[in-house]
Short mmCIF file of C-alpha atoms in Angstrom, two decimals:
data_model
loop_
_atom_site.label_atom_id
_atom_site.label_comp_id
_atom_site.label_asym_id
_atom_site.label_seq_id
_atom_site.Cartn_x
_atom_site.Cartn_y
_atom_site.Cartn_z
CA GLY A 17 15.10 -10.11 -1.96
CA ALA A 18 14.38 -5.32 -1.73
CA VAL A 19 13.81 -3.87 2.09
CA VAL A 20 12.33 -1.02 2.58
CA SER A 21 12.82 -0.07 6.55
CA GLN A 22 10.81 2.76 8.33
CA HIS A 23 11.75 4.17 11.57
CA PRO A 24 11.08 4.38 14.36
CA SER A 25 7.87 1.67 13.87
CA TRP A 26 5.95 3.31 16.72
CA VAL A 27 6.33 6.54 18.80
CA ILE A 28 3.91 8.90 21.05
CA CYS A 29 4.55 12.11 21.24
CA LYS A 30 2.59 15.44 23.31
CA SER A 31 0.83 18.04 21.07
CA GLY A 32 2.51 20.44 19.33
CA THR A 33 5.76 18.85 18.78
CA SER A 34 7.62 17.89 15.73
CA VAL A 35 8.08 13.63 14.36
CA LYS A 36 10.44 12.66 11.75
CA ILE A 37 9.58 9.63 10.09
CA GLU A 38 12.55 7.65 8.45
CA CYS A 39 12.00 5.88 5.04
CA ARG A 40 14.99 3.65 4.08
CA SER A 41 15.97 1.05 0.76
CA LEU A 42 17.93 -0.86 2.18
CA ASP A 43 19.16 -2.65 -0.78
CA PHE A 44 18.69 -0.67 -3.82
CA GLN A 45 18.43 2.64 -5.04
CA ALA A 46 14.91 5.15 -5.26
CA THR A 47 14.92 7.98 -6.99
CA THR A 48 11.20 8.08 -5.93
CA MET A 49 9.49 7.03 -2.85
CA PHE A 50 6.06 7.50 -1.34
CA TRP A 51 4.12 7.82 1.76
CA TYR A 52 0.66 6.79 2.96
CA ARG A 53 -1.60 7.42 5.90
CA GLN A 54 -3.64 4.70 7.16
CA PHE A 55 -6.23 5.14 9.56
CA PRO A 56 -7.86 1.94 11.64
CA LYS A 57 -9.74 0.06 9.76
CA GLN A 58 -9.36 2.15 6.28
CA SER A 59 -7.36 2.13 3.77
CA LEU A 60 -4.16 2.91 2.51
CA MET A 61 -4.46 6.88 1.35
CA LEU A 62 -1.59 8.36 -0.55
CA MET A 63 -0.16 11.43 0.76
CA ALA A 64 2.92 12.67 -1.22
CA THR A 65 5.69 11.41 -4.00
CA SER A 66 9.34 11.78 -2.84
CA ASN A 67 11.75 12.95 -5.29
CA GLU A 68 15.01 12.70 -4.68
CA GLY A 69 17.06 15.88 -5.39
CA SER A 70 13.35 17.71 -5.41
CA LYS A 71 10.40 18.78 -4.15
CA ALA A 72 7.73 16.10 -3.18
CA THR A 73 4.34 15.99 -5.01
CA TYR A 74 1.90 16.09 -2.59
CA GLU A 75 -1.80 14.89 -3.22
CA GLN A 76 -4.78 17.42 -2.99
CA GLY A 77 -5.99 17.93 0.05
CA VAL A 78 -2.31 16.85 2.04
CA GLU A 79 -0.82 20.14 3.51
CA LYS A 80 2.61 20.40 2.06
CA ASP A 81 3.98 22.95 5.48
CA LYS A 82 2.24 20.41 7.88
CA PHE A 83 4.00 16.82 6.20
CA LEU A 84 7.58 18.14 5.23
CA ILE A 85 9.11 15.86 2.93
CA ASN A 86 13.03 15.38 2.17
CA HIS A 87 14.46 13.23 0.03
CA ALA A 88 18.07 14.24 0.17
CA SER A 89 19.50 10.51 -1.06
CA LEU A 90 18.90 7.61 -2.71
CA THR A 91 18.05 5.59 -0.09
CA LEU A 92 16.16 7.74 2.45
CA SER A 93 13.80 10.08 2.43
CA THR A 94 12.04 11.66 5.59
CA LEU A 95 8.29 12.86 6.51
CA THR A 96 8.08 15.66 8.96
CA VAL A 97 4.87 15.99 10.31
CA THR A 98 5.12 19.38 12.24
CA SER A 99 2.82 21.00 14.75
CA ALA A 100 1.69 16.76 15.82
CA HIS A 101 -1.79 17.13 16.68
CA PRO A 102 -4.25 14.28 18.06
CA GLU A 103 -6.16 13.98 14.62
CA ASP A 104 -2.47 13.35 13.16
CA SER A 105 -2.22 10.19 15.00
CA SER A 106 -2.43 7.32 12.24
CA PHE A 107 -0.16 4.75 10.87
CA TYR A 108 2.24 6.09 8.06
CA ILE A 109 3.83 3.81 5.59
CA CYS A 110 6.70 4.61 2.77
CA SER A 111 6.97 2.30 -0.05
CA ALA A 112 9.66 2.52 -2.72
CA SER A 113 10.36 0.56 -6.04
CA PRO A 114 13.71 -1.73 -7.48
CA LEU A 115 14.08 -1.08 -10.90
CA ASN A 116 11.53 -3.26 -12.94
CA GLN A 117 9.55 -4.03 -9.39
CA PRO A 118 6.50 -3.67 -7.40
CA GLN A 119 6.35 -1.28 -5.06
CA HIS A 120 7.82 -2.42 -1.47
CA PHE A 121 6.29 -1.10 2.03
CA GLY A 122 7.67 -0.70 5.11
CA ASP A 123 6.20 -1.80 7.87
CA GLY A 124 5.09 1.42 9.27
CA THR A 125 5.65 3.81 11.86
CA ARG A 126 2.17 3.91 14.36
CA LEU A 127 2.22 7.73 15.25
CA SER A 128 0.10 8.70 18.68
CA ILE A 129 -0.17 12.02 19.60
CA LEU A 130 -1.58 13.03 22.65
CA GLY B 21 -12.62 9.63 -5.81
CA GLU B 22 -10.65 6.24 -6.21
CA SER B 23 -11.11 4.24 -9.22
CA VAL B 24 -10.69 0.73 -7.57
CA GLY B 25 -13.16 -0.73 -5.53
CA LEU B 26 -14.16 -4.10 -3.72
CA HIS B 27 -17.50 -5.31 -3.10
CA LEU B 28 -16.88 -7.01 0.17
CA PRO B 29 -15.43 -5.72 3.15
CA THR B 30 -15.10 -8.99 5.03
CA LEU B 31 -14.63 -12.37 4.16
CA SER B 32 -14.75 -16.13 5.87
CA VAL B 33 -13.32 -18.86 5.02
CA GLN B 34 -13.32 -22.73 6.07
CA GLU B 35 -10.01 -24.01 6.27
CA GLY B 36 -8.48 -26.32 3.27
CA ASP B 37 -11.65 -24.41 1.20
CA ASN B 38 -10.40 -21.28 -1.17
CA SER B 39 -10.87 -17.94 -1.15
CA ILE B 40 -12.49 -15.50 -3.88
CA ILE B 41 -12.05 -12.22 -3.26
CA ASN B 42 -13.56 -9.83 -5.52
CA CYS B 43 -11.75 -5.91 -7.11
CA ALA B 44 -13.94 -3.56 -9.26
CA TYR B 45 -12.17 -0.49 -10.98
CA SER B 46 -14.06 2.27 -12.72
CA ASN B 47 -11.07 3.77 -15.34
CA SER B 48 -10.63 1.58 -18.54
CA ALA B 49 -7.79 2.93 -18.91
CA SER B 50 -6.40 1.32 -16.55
CA ASP B 51 -3.67 -1.30 -17.87
CA TYR B 52 -1.61 -2.56 -14.53
CA PHE B 53 -3.03 -3.98 -11.22
CA ILE B 54 -1.74 -5.19 -7.99
CA TRP B 55 -2.74 -7.14 -5.21
CA TYR B 56 -1.19 -6.61 -1.60
CA LYS B 57 -1.68 -8.27 1.99
CA GLN B 58 -1.69 -6.60 4.98
CA GLU B 59 -1.36 -8.23 8.04
CA SER B 60 -1.82 -6.57 11.65
CA GLY B 61 0.57 -3.91 12.51
CA LYS B 62 2.40 -4.15 8.83
CA GLY B 63 3.22 -2.83 6.10
CA PRO B 64 1.48 -4.33 2.56
CA GLN B 65 3.20 -7.37 1.16
CA PHE B 66 3.00 -8.22 -2.82
CA ILE B 67 1.07 -10.77 -3.96
CA ILE B 68 0.78 -10.85 -7.48
CA ASP B 69 -0.05 -8.15 -10.42
CA ILE B 70 -1.38 -8.40 -14.00
CA ARG B 71 -1.23 -6.14 -16.74
CA SER B 72 -4.26 -5.50 -18.87
CA ASN B 73 -2.65 -7.21 -21.68
CA MET B 74 -3.45 -10.63 -19.50
CA ASP B 75 -6.24 -12.11 -18.03
CA LYS B 76 -5.25 -14.51 -15.54
CA ARG B 77 -2.05 -14.87 -13.83
CA GLN B 78 -0.89 -18.05 -11.52
CA GLY B 79 1.73 -18.09 -8.29
CA GLN B 80 1.87 -20.13 -5.63
CA ARG B 81 -1.64 -20.80 -4.30
CA VAL B 82 -3.04 -17.76 -5.89
CA THR B 83 -4.75 -16.46 -8.89
CA VAL B 84 -5.76 -13.32 -10.58
CA LEU B 85 -8.15 -13.00 -13.26
CA LEU B 86 -9.03 -9.68 -14.80
CA ASN B 87 -12.11 -9.16 -17.06
CA LYS B 88 -11.72 -5.65 -18.37
CA THR B 89 -15.22 -6.07 -20.17
CA VAL B 90 -16.61 -5.48 -16.99
CA LYS B 91 -13.58 -4.01 -15.57
CA HIS B 92 -13.52 -6.39 -12.53
CA LEU B 93 -10.43 -8.16 -11.15
CA SER B 94 -10.12 -11.27 -8.28
CA LEU B 95 -7.64 -12.75 -6.16
CA GLN B 96 -8.00 -16.59 -6.05
CA ILE B 97 -6.45 -18.08 -2.54
CA ALA B 98 -6.17 -21.81 -3.28
CA ALA B 99 -6.99 -24.02 0.16
CA THR B 100 -7.12 -21.38 2.15
CA GLN B 101 -4.75 -21.26 5.53
CA PRO B 102 -4.92 -19.50 9.17
CA GLY B 103 -1.41 -17.73 7.87
CA ASP B 104 -3.55 -16.01 4.61
CA SER B 105 -5.75 -14.05 7.34
CA ALA B 106 -5.34 -10.46 6.76
CA VAL B 107 -6.33 -7.29 4.95
CA TYR B 108 -6.37 -7.98 0.84
CA PHE B 109 -6.27 -4.77 -1.20
CA CYS B 110 -5.94 -4.21 -4.71
CA ALA B 111 -4.15 -1.06 -5.78
CA GLU B 112 -4.21 0.33 -9.66
CA ASN B 113 -0.75 1.01 -10.42
CA GLN B 114 -1.21 4.84 -12.36
CA GLY B 115 1.41 4.49 -14.95
CA TYR B 116 3.79 1.61 -16.70
CA SER B 117 6.54 1.77 -14.84
CA SER B 118 6.34 0.23 -11.30
CA ALA B 119 7.90 3.48 -9.83
CA SER B 120 4.42 5.27 -10.25
CA LYS B 121 2.03 5.91 -7.95
CA ILE B 122 -0.53 3.67 -6.61
CA ILE B 123 -4.06 4.00 -5.35
CA PHE B 124 -5.35 1.11 -3.37
CA GLY B 125 -9.00 0.34 -3.05
CA SER B 126 -11.21 -0.58 0.44
CA GLY B 127 -9.86 -4.46 1.30
CA THR B 128 -11.73 -7.20 2.29
CA ARG B 129 -10.82 -8.17 5.31
CA LEU B 130 -10.31 -12.33 5.19
CA SER B 131 -10.94 -14.50 8.42
CA ILE B 132 -9.77 -18.14 8.51
CA ARG B 133 -12.67 -20.66 10.25
CA PRO B 134 -10.58 -23.65 11.40
#
């Protein structure tokens, strides 16, 4: 079946650095992908909609200059957390939808900022 | 705010019994709902979906019921097994297309007693 892959699955970095997370659709093309953030024991909160070949659409309260999204191909979207700080530590999850199918989710990236 | 929510944060069920997880929504115009299962450290996994032109849909060991009058849906899991332990989310697909963004409810943690 359709698979969405994220890389890395886990990353630790120092405060102030930037971190890039990749989301790939492995056996289908996705003009739209979605990025979510999930804090411990909480639900998934939609951050932004990633659009292939155009600017991402951010949800209210999400800083677009902080969370840079690039969707350069039909199978890859990247989320870059710029100048990361401890409060950015979270579980980041992406999703994409094959044609006429529900959203499929990646297995997430656990980001820890020291 | 979120348009989808859950009645209870946790549910404990005896192995072999049926589980019922409830969800309320507020937008009467909502017409596509999805149930996801999330195991620890993983992304959400699609279980079953239902559109507003239906009031019941069945899958393997799972049934979703939709009551549009009271804006309520439920997920029933038959003969609950240890592998069913997870957090279950109802989610609203905000659009007719499966490529539309999804808004998640707060989630219910299902635990199984041996």
